[in-house]
Amino acid sequence: MQKEKDCFPLVTLIVFSLCLIVFQSSVLVAEELLLLEPEFRTDLQSGFSDDHSKNNSSSGITTQFLVNRAHLNLRGAVSPKIDYHMRVRWNRDFKKQKDNTSLGLEYWYLRHHFSDLMQFRIGKQFVLQGGIEGSQNPIDVFHYSHIGERLKDLYTVGASLLLDLKQVMPEGQGQTLILQLLNQIPSGNQNQYAMSYNFAWYGEFMDGGLKPVIQYGFFPSAEEFKLDDENKKVQTKEAFTSRIYSVGVSLRTQNNVIDFDFLNRQQDGYKELDEQDNDEQDKIVSHAAQQEDSIIIKAQHQGQRFRPFVKWSVDAIQLEKREEFNSSTIGVEIFPFDTLKNYRLHGFFSKQERLLNTEKIGSTVLNIGVSLRF
């Protein structure tokens, strides 16, 4: 019975999508009301791991096909000032979450255009974090970074207000301000009802040759757990607050692009433990703080068909001990057809390294694949 309930949302979405496809193909006026945009990416990936940590010494090779993107976008306008966007990701979990959505439903929002300068969006949307990297990875070519793993699936329900100042600025320049009031990102037993606050500024200068990005997010959270034992009752209360700063800049010439990002994530709070045993109670309070810094640099030559690139990142995490992740990547994107610009072949080789004190875990990844987006 539980498996049938888990499958029900997926079956419903499939039936709904098929009905929409039939509707689109049979009614010509549906082009403005409904636009279907599938996204497809399949890779053949081979990875080699080399683990020389304190209690382990092993190595191995794994090779497998991966479906990294299986999306279906549904867009449309119900009036000149109101449109919508729904995006379903078929290779994600469709179990119901506390906000009545699922991980497989990434976008589901309405957007109201008050004017050329102001837009209001309400529904499930992306939390604007990660700088240049957050808006591209893993849409383009996946490159592992530790903080990138945290940021790539930041979808939650809320409201956002967008101010587009390009209309009132000189030609070749633009600024966009976005304010977001959002639910907490789903995570374990985290209190989903606490609000999070996010701000983003996007600039465009020198006819698009200079594009800076500044983002700040404030994510208060609270968690409570209760564990019962035969002789002991334990109640743990945690309260942690996260702050994320993202600063990025994209430098562009006619055929070359250099992207630079600096990301900082800070988390601090306390953990309170109440222990009851034979009518005696002790309270233990511990404080914890964690800081994570990331630097990501990417350089790419954007030719008409061949686009080689190099990418480098370092992530440093400071808790009780310092942990560091380094990654270096070289790759190429190939667009073989002039008439089908969204069809792409790609390949990359990445070397990754994790350092924890004197321990080192290394791995290499070779990836080739094909993607199609609309």
GROMACS .gro file of C-alpha atoms in nm:
model
  374
    1MET     CA    1   0.000   0.000   0.000
    2GLN     CA    2   0.282   0.244   0.086
    3LYS     CA    3   0.458   0.178  -0.246
    4GLU     CA    4   0.133   0.252  -0.430
    5LYS     CA    5   0.104   0.585  -0.246
    6ASP     CA    6   0.464   0.674  -0.331
    7CYS     CA    7   0.406   0.598  -0.700
    8PHE     CA    8   0.078   0.791  -0.719
    9PRO     CA    9   0.232   1.141  -0.765
   10LEU     CA   10   0.461   1.014  -1.041
   11VAL     CA   11   0.177   0.841  -1.226
   12THR     CA   12  -0.040   1.150  -1.191
   13LEU     CA   13   0.230   1.375  -1.336
   14ILE     CA   14   0.289   1.138  -1.630
   15VAL     CA   15  -0.083   1.127  -1.712
   16PHE     CA   16  -0.108   1.504  -1.674
   17SER     CA   17   0.190   1.560  -1.907
   18LEU     CA   18   0.047   1.325  -2.172
   19CYS     CA   19  -0.286   1.505  -2.159
   20LEU     CA   20  -0.108   1.837  -2.207
   21ILE     CA   21   0.085   1.704  -2.506
   22VAL     CA   22  -0.239   1.589  -2.670
   23PHE     CA   23  -0.396   1.923  -2.590
   24GLN     CA   24  -0.107   2.113  -2.745
   25SER     CA   25  -0.104   1.909  -3.064
   26SER     CA   26  -0.481   1.938  -3.119
   27VAL     CA   27  -0.537   2.307  -3.044
   28LEU     CA   28  -0.335   2.570  -3.230
   29VAL     CA   29  -0.412   2.852  -2.986
   30ALA     CA   30  -0.244   2.653  -2.709
   31GLU     CA   31   0.099   2.779  -2.820
   32GLU     CA   32   0.071   3.081  -2.594
   33LEU     CA   33  -0.106   2.894  -2.314
   34LEU     CA   34   0.128   2.597  -2.309
   35LEU     CA   35   0.486   2.537  -2.424
   36LEU     CA   36   0.660   2.205  -2.355
   37GLU     CA   37   1.040   2.208  -2.321
   38PRO     CA   38   1.210   1.876  -2.245
   39GLU     CA   39   1.568   1.860  -2.113
   40PHE     CA   40   1.776   1.548  -2.170
   41ARG     CA   41   2.127   1.452  -2.070
   42THR     CA   42   2.286   1.107  -2.059
   43ASP     CA   43   2.652   1.040  -1.975
   44LEU     CA   44   2.892   0.751  -1.976
   45GLN     CA   45   3.108   0.811  -1.671
   46SER     CA   46   3.412   0.624  -1.549
   47GLY     CA   47   3.565   0.697  -1.211
   48PHE     CA   48   3.883   0.584  -1.036
   49SER     CA   49   3.915   0.625  -0.659
   50ASP     CA   50   4.235   0.606  -0.456
   51ASP     CA   51   4.179   0.610  -0.078
   52HIS     CA   52   4.480   0.633   0.153
   53SER     CA   53   4.309   0.748   0.471
   54LYS     CA   54   4.419   0.641   0.815
   55ASN     CA   55   4.207   0.328   0.843
   56ASN     CA   56   4.175   0.241   0.478
   57SER     CA   57   4.389   0.181   0.173
   58SER     CA   58   4.194   0.089  -0.137
   59SER     CA   59   4.138   0.177  -0.501
   60GLY     CA   60   3.886   0.084  -0.765
   61ILE     CA   61   3.727   0.173  -1.099
   62THR     CA   62   3.355   0.212  -1.168
   63THR     CA   63   3.194   0.274  -1.509
   64GLN     CA   64   2.825   0.335  -1.570
   65PHE     CA   65   2.569   0.521  -1.778
   66LEU     CA   66   2.397   0.808  -1.594
   67VAL     CA   67   2.081   1.005  -1.670
   68ASN     CA   68   2.185   1.337  -1.520
   69ARG     CA   69   1.896   1.544  -1.653
   70ALA     CA   70   1.542   1.423  -1.721
   71HIS     CA   71   1.332   1.738  -1.703
   72LEU     CA   72   1.008   1.852  -1.856
   73ASN     CA   73   0.932   2.224  -1.853
   74LEU     CA   74   0.577   2.350  -1.895
   75ARG     CA   75   0.541   2.722  -1.959
   76GLY     CA   76   0.259   2.943  -2.063
   77ALA     CA   77   0.081   3.276  -2.030
   78VAL     CA   78  -0.277   3.299  -1.911
   79SER     CA   79  -0.286   3.674  -1.978
   80PRO     CA   80  -0.044   3.942  -2.105
   81LYS     CA   81   0.071   4.006  -1.746
   82ILE     CA   82   0.047   3.660  -1.584
   83ASP     CA   83   0.249   3.353  -1.682
   84TYR     CA   84   0.351   3.028  -1.514
   85HIS     CA   85   0.638   2.779  -1.513
   86MET     CA   86   0.633   2.416  -1.402
   87ARG     CA   87   0.936   2.188  -1.417
   88VAL     CA   88   0.927   1.819  -1.333
   89ARG     CA   89   1.245   1.621  -1.278
   90TRP     CA   90   1.164   1.258  -1.341
   91ASN     CA   91   1.478   1.114  -1.178
   92ARG     CA   92   1.404   1.265  -0.837
   93ASP     CA   93   1.193   1.149  -0.542
   94PHE     CA   94   0.821   1.227  -0.560
   95LYS     CA   95   0.735   1.168  -0.195
   96LYS     CA   96   0.527   1.442  -0.039
   97GLN     CA   97   0.714   1.695   0.174
   98LYS     CA   98   0.589   1.927   0.446
   99ASP     CA   99   0.521   2.207   0.195
  100ASN     CA  100   0.297   1.969  -0.010
  101THR     CA  101   0.548   1.948  -0.296
  102SER     CA  102   0.821   1.693  -0.374
  103LEU     CA  103   1.188   1.694  -0.475
  104GLY     CA  104   1.080   1.596  -0.827
  105LEU     CA  105   0.878   1.917  -0.863
  106GLU     CA  106   1.145   2.185  -0.897
  107TYR     CA  107   0.940   2.474  -1.038
  108TRP     CA  108   0.573   2.553  -0.987
  109TYR     CA  109   0.507   2.926  -0.978
  110LEU     CA  110   0.296   3.208  -1.112
  111ARG     CA  111   0.460   3.533  -1.220
  112HIS     CA  112   0.284   3.867  -1.234
  113HIS     CA  113   0.438   4.143  -1.449
  114PHE     CA  114   0.331   4.469  -1.285
  115SER     CA  115   0.538   4.668  -1.536
  116ASP     CA  116   0.861   4.647  -1.735
  117LEU     CA  117   1.044   4.727  -1.410
  118MET     CA  118   0.869   4.502  -1.156
  119GLN     CA  119   0.773   4.133  -1.135
  120PHE     CA  120   0.624   3.925  -0.854
  121ARG     CA  121   0.665   3.547  -0.837
  122ILE     CA  122   0.493   3.306  -0.596
  123GLY     CA  123   0.528   2.929  -0.574
  124LYS     CA  124   0.817   2.685  -0.581
  125GLN     CA  125   1.135   2.841  -0.717
  126PHE     CA  126   1.515   2.841  -0.700
  127VAL     CA  127   1.693   3.002  -0.406
  128LEU     CA  128   1.932   3.245  -0.573
  129GLN     CA  129   2.269   3.142  -0.433
  130GLY     CA  130   2.602   3.019  -0.568
  131GLY     CA  131   2.708   3.315  -0.781
  132ILE     CA  132   2.788   3.240  -1.146
  133GLU     CA  133   2.846   2.875  -1.057
  134GLY     CA  134   2.505   2.835  -0.897
  135SER     CA  135   2.324   2.934  -1.217
  136GLN     CA  136   2.528   2.707  -1.448
  137ASN     CA  137   2.632   2.391  -1.265
  138PRO     CA  138   2.524   2.121  -1.346
  139ILE     CA  139   2.327   2.256  -1.645
  140ASP     CA  140   2.640   2.298  -1.857
  141VAL     CA  141   2.910   2.044  -1.763
  142PHE     CA  142   2.922   1.901  -1.415
  143HIS     CA  143   3.226   1.991  -1.209
  144TYR     CA  144   3.235   1.873  -0.850
  145SER     CA  145   3.269   2.125  -0.571
  146HIS     CA  146   3.167   2.056  -0.213
  147ILE     CA  147   2.963   2.371  -0.166
  148GLY     CA  148   2.821   2.325  -0.515
  149GLU     CA  149   2.667   2.001  -0.395
  150ARG     CA  150   2.488   2.197  -0.123
  151LEU     CA  151   2.365   2.469  -0.356
  152LYS     CA  152   2.257   2.290  -0.673
  153ASP     CA  153   1.921   2.164  -0.537
  154LEU     CA  154   1.801   2.477  -0.359
  155TYR     CA  155   1.433   2.470  -0.459
  156THR     CA  156   1.162   2.568  -0.214
  157VAL     CA  157   0.825   2.746  -0.189
  158GLY     CA  158   0.799   3.120  -0.136
  159ALA     CA  159   0.759   3.461  -0.293
  160SER     CA  160   1.004   3.691  -0.470
  161LEU     CA  161   1.001   4.047  -0.596
  162LEU     CA  162   1.217   4.142  -0.896
  163LEU     CA  163   1.317   4.492  -1.001
  164ASP     CA  164   1.468   4.516  -1.351
  165LEU     CA  165   1.642   4.854  -1.384
  166LYS     CA  166   1.773   4.797  -1.736
  167GLN     CA  167   1.498   5.014  -1.882
  168VAL     CA  168   1.616   5.321  -1.689
  169MET     CA  169   1.992   5.275  -1.735
  170PRO     CA  170   2.220   5.370  -2.023
  171GLU     CA  171   2.238   5.137  -2.321
  172GLY     CA  172   2.460   4.835  -2.261
  173GLN     CA  173   2.411   4.843  -1.884
  174GLY     CA  174   2.163   4.685  -1.649
  175GLN     CA  175   2.092   4.600  -1.288
  176THR     CA  176   1.847   4.351  -1.140
  177LEU     CA  177   1.747   4.332  -0.772
  178ILE     CA  178   1.563   4.029  -0.632
  179LEU     CA  179   1.421   3.985  -0.282
  180GLN     CA  180   1.303   3.638  -0.174
  181LEU     CA  181   1.094   3.528   0.127
  182LEU     CA  182   1.106   3.148   0.130
  183ASN     CA  183   1.042   2.833   0.327
  184GLN     CA  184   1.342   2.657   0.472
  185ILE     CA  185   1.521   2.416   0.240
  186PRO     CA  186   1.396   2.061   0.313
  187SER     CA  187   1.657   1.880   0.523
  188GLY     CA  188   1.594   1.590   0.759
  189ASN     CA  189   1.374   1.688   1.054
  190GLN     CA  190   1.438   2.057   1.005
  191ASN     CA  191   1.153   2.290   1.100
  192GLN     CA  192   0.999   2.361   0.760
  193TYR     CA  193   0.786   2.647   0.891
  194ALA     CA  194   1.072   2.886   0.967
  195MET     CA  195   1.119   3.148   0.696
  196SER     CA  196   1.444   3.217   0.514
  197TYR     CA  197   1.547   3.545   0.351
  198ASN     CA  198   1.751   3.591   0.038
  199PHE     CA  199   1.879   3.888  -0.162
  200ALA     CA  200   2.045   3.893  -0.504
  201TRP     CA  201   2.191   4.167  -0.724
  202TYR     CA  202   2.291   4.111  -1.087
  203GLY     CA  203   2.478   4.374  -1.284
  204GLU     CA  204   2.561   4.412  -1.651
  205PHE     CA  205   2.813   4.664  -1.780
  206MET     CA  206   3.030   4.725  -2.089
  207ASP     CA  207   2.767   4.575  -2.323
  208GLY     CA  208   2.768   4.248  -2.130
  209GLY     CA  209   3.144   4.228  -2.100
  210LEU     CA  210   3.128   4.260  -1.720
  211LYS     CA  211   2.859   4.080  -1.520
  212PRO     CA  212   2.897   4.090  -1.139
  213VAL     CA  213   2.673   3.901  -0.896
  214ILE     CA  214   2.622   3.954  -0.520
  215GLN     CA  215   2.394   3.729  -0.311
  216TYR     CA  216   2.320   3.698   0.060
  217GLY     CA  217   2.099   3.439   0.231
  218PHE     CA  218   1.987   3.413   0.594
  219PHE     CA  219   1.852   3.071   0.697
  220PRO     CA  220   1.741   3.033   1.061
  221SER     CA  221   1.645   2.679   1.161
  222ALA     CA  222   1.530   2.471   1.457
  223GLU     CA  223   1.524   2.094   1.503
  224GLU     CA  224   1.390   1.873   1.778
  225PHE     CA  225   1.441   1.499   1.829
  226LYS     CA  226   1.307   1.261   2.095
  227LEU     CA  227   1.449   0.918   2.163
  228ASP     CA  228   1.298   0.675   2.414
  229ASP     CA  229   1.485   0.386   2.572
  230GLU     CA  230   1.387   0.129   2.833
  231ASN     CA  231   1.570   0.303   3.115
  232LYS     CA  232   1.638   0.644   2.971
  233LYS     CA  233   1.457   0.927   2.802
  234VAL     CA  234   1.665   1.162   2.589
  235GLN     CA  235   1.544   1.484   2.431
  236THR     CA  236   1.773   1.679   2.202
  237LYS     CA  237   1.702   2.034   2.093
  238GLU     CA  238   1.911   2.205   1.826
  239ALA     CA  239   1.901   2.555   1.686
  240PHE     CA  240   2.139   2.649   1.404
  241THR     CA  241   2.149   2.954   1.181
  242SER     CA  242   2.315   2.955   0.838
  243ARG     CA  243   2.437   3.252   0.639
  244ILE     CA  244   2.557   3.226   0.279
  245TYR     CA  245   2.748   3.496   0.091
  246SER     CA  246   2.809   3.459  -0.282
  247VAL     CA  247   3.014   3.699  -0.494
  248GLY     CA  248   3.084   3.631  -0.860
  249VAL     CA  249   3.195   3.807  -1.174
  250SER     CA  250   3.189   3.703  -1.539
  251LEU     CA  251   3.433   3.867  -1.781
  252ARG     CA  252   3.348   3.829  -2.149
  253THR     CA  253   3.519   3.917  -2.474
  254GLN     CA  254   3.396   3.825  -2.819
  255ASN     CA  255   3.472   3.451  -2.787
  256ASN     CA  256   3.619   3.404  -2.439
  257VAL     CA  257   3.464   3.391  -2.092
  258ILE     CA  258   3.626   3.386  -1.747
  259ASP     CA  259   3.402   3.324  -1.444
  260PHE     CA  260   3.515   3.375  -1.087
  261ASP     CA  261   3.317   3.294  -0.770
  262PHE     CA  262   3.381   3.326  -0.400
  263LEU     CA  263   3.131   3.162  -0.166
  264ASN     CA  264   3.120   3.170   0.212
  265ARG     CA  265   2.886   2.965   0.429
  266GLN     CA  266   2.870   3.016   0.807
  267GLN     CA  267   2.668   2.808   1.050
  268ASP     CA  268   2.648   2.857   1.426
  269GLY     CA  269   2.414   2.749   1.702
  270TYR     CA  270   2.376   2.524   2.001
  271LYS     CA  271   2.269   2.171   2.091
  272GLU     CA  272   2.084   2.112   2.417
  273LEU     CA  273   2.054   1.761   2.561
  274ASP     CA  274   1.821   1.673   2.850
  275GLU     CA  275   1.882   1.335   3.011
  276GLN     CA  276   1.635   1.178   3.254
  277ASP     CA  277   1.735   0.864   3.442
  278ASN     CA  278   1.582   0.755   3.773
  279ASP     CA  279   1.431   1.098   3.842
  280GLU     CA  280   1.768   1.267   3.798
  281GLN     CA  281   1.808   1.520   3.519
  282ASP     CA  282   2.122   1.663   3.371
  283LYS     CA  283   2.134   1.927   3.101
  284ILE     CA  284   2.421   1.947   2.855
  285VAL     CA  285   2.457   2.240   2.618
  286SER     CA  286   2.719   2.241   2.346
  287HIS     CA  287   2.794   2.516   2.099
  288ALA     CA  288   2.914   2.458   1.745
  289ALA     CA  289   3.028   2.679   1.459
  290GLN     CA  290   3.131   2.589   1.107
  291GLN     CA  291   3.270   2.794   0.823
  292GLU     CA  292   3.309   2.694   0.462
  293ASP     CA  293   3.488   2.892   0.191
  294SER     CA  294   3.492   2.813  -0.178
  295ILE     CA  295   3.674   2.961  -0.477
  296ILE     CA  296   3.576   2.854  -0.829
  297ILE     CA  297   3.739   2.970  -1.153
  298LYS     CA  298   3.635   2.873  -1.505
  299ALA     CA  299   3.780   2.984  -1.841
  300GLN     CA  300   3.619   2.888  -2.172
  301HIS     CA  301   3.665   2.966  -2.540
  302GLN     CA  302   3.317   2.991  -2.692
  303GLY     CA  303   3.358   2.904  -3.057
  304GLN     CA  304   3.069   2.834  -3.288
  305ARG     CA  305   3.103   2.455  -3.258
  306PHE     CA  306   3.396   2.379  -3.024
  307ARG     CA  307   3.408   2.524  -2.674
  308PRO     CA  308   3.704   2.394  -2.470
  309PHE     CA  309   3.727   2.494  -2.104
  310VAL     CA  310   3.930   2.453  -1.785
  311LYS     CA  311   3.792   2.476  -1.434
  312TRP     CA  312   3.939   2.475  -1.084
  313SER     CA  313   3.786   2.488  -0.737
  314VAL     CA  314   3.892   2.462  -0.374
  315ASP     CA  315   3.658   2.416  -0.076
  316ALA     CA  316   3.784   2.461   0.280
  317ILE     CA  317   3.566   2.354   0.573
  318GLN     CA  318   3.661   2.452   0.926
  319LEU     CA  319   3.490   2.280   1.219
  320GLU     CA  320   3.704   2.106   1.478
  321LYS     CA  321   3.944   2.006   1.203
  322ARG     CA  322   4.017   2.159   0.866
  323GLU     CA  323   3.892   1.967   0.565
  324GLU     CA  324   3.976   2.063   0.209
  325PHE     CA  325   3.844   1.958  -0.132
  326ASN     CA  326   4.034   2.039  -0.452
  327SER     CA  327   3.912   1.976  -0.805
  328SER     CA  328   4.066   2.045  -1.148
  329THR     CA  329   3.879   1.985  -1.473
  330ILE     CA  330   3.950   2.008  -1.844
  331GLY     CA  331   3.682   1.948  -2.103
  332VAL     CA  332   3.508   2.046  -2.425
  333GLU     CA  333   3.155   2.112  -2.548
  334ILE     CA  334   3.075   2.035  -2.913
  335PHE     CA  335   2.773   2.164  -3.106
  336PRO     CA  336   2.775   1.959  -3.430
  337PHE     CA  337   2.463   2.101  -3.600
  338ASP     CA  338   2.408   2.461  -3.704
  339THR     CA  339   2.032   2.413  -3.722
  340LEU     CA  340   2.006   2.242  -3.381
  341LYS     CA  341   2.195   2.466  -3.142
  342ASN     CA  342   2.056   2.299  -2.828
  343TYR     CA  343   2.202   1.958  -2.915
  344ARG     CA  344   2.543   1.916  -2.752
  345LEU     CA  345   2.816   1.658  -2.715
  346HIS     CA  346   3.048   1.700  -2.419
  347GLY     CA  347   3.340   1.539  -2.243
  348PHE     CA  348   3.564   1.621  -1.950
  349PHE     CA  349   3.836   1.481  -1.729
  350SER     CA  350   3.839   1.583  -1.363
  351LYS     CA  351   4.086   1.516  -1.084
  352GLN     CA  352   3.955   1.552  -0.729
  353GLU     CA  353   4.131   1.540  -0.395
  354ARG     CA  354   4.009   1.544  -0.035
  355LEU     CA  355   4.250   1.642   0.241
  356LEU     CA  356   4.177   1.587   0.610
  357ASN     CA  357   4.483   1.664   0.825
  358THR     CA  358   4.746   1.422   0.690
  359GLU     CA  359   4.494   1.193   0.519
  360LYS     CA  360   4.433   1.217   0.145
  361ILE     CA  361   4.162   1.062  -0.071
  362GLY     CA  362   4.196   1.107  -0.445
  363SER     CA  363   3.969   1.030  -0.739
  364THR     CA  364   3.952   1.093  -1.112
  365VAL     CA  365   3.644   1.113  -1.334
  366LEU     CA  366   3.615   1.072  -1.711
  367ASN     CA  367   3.278   1.169  -1.854
  368ILE     CA  368   3.139   1.178  -2.210
  369GLY     CA  369   2.777   1.244  -2.292
  370VAL     CA  370   2.504   1.409  -2.495
  371SER     CA  371   2.243   1.665  -2.394
  372LEU     CA  372   1.942   1.826  -2.558
  373ARG     CA  373   1.766   2.133  -2.420
  374PHE     CA  374   1.495   2.366  -2.546
   0.00000   0.00000   0.00000
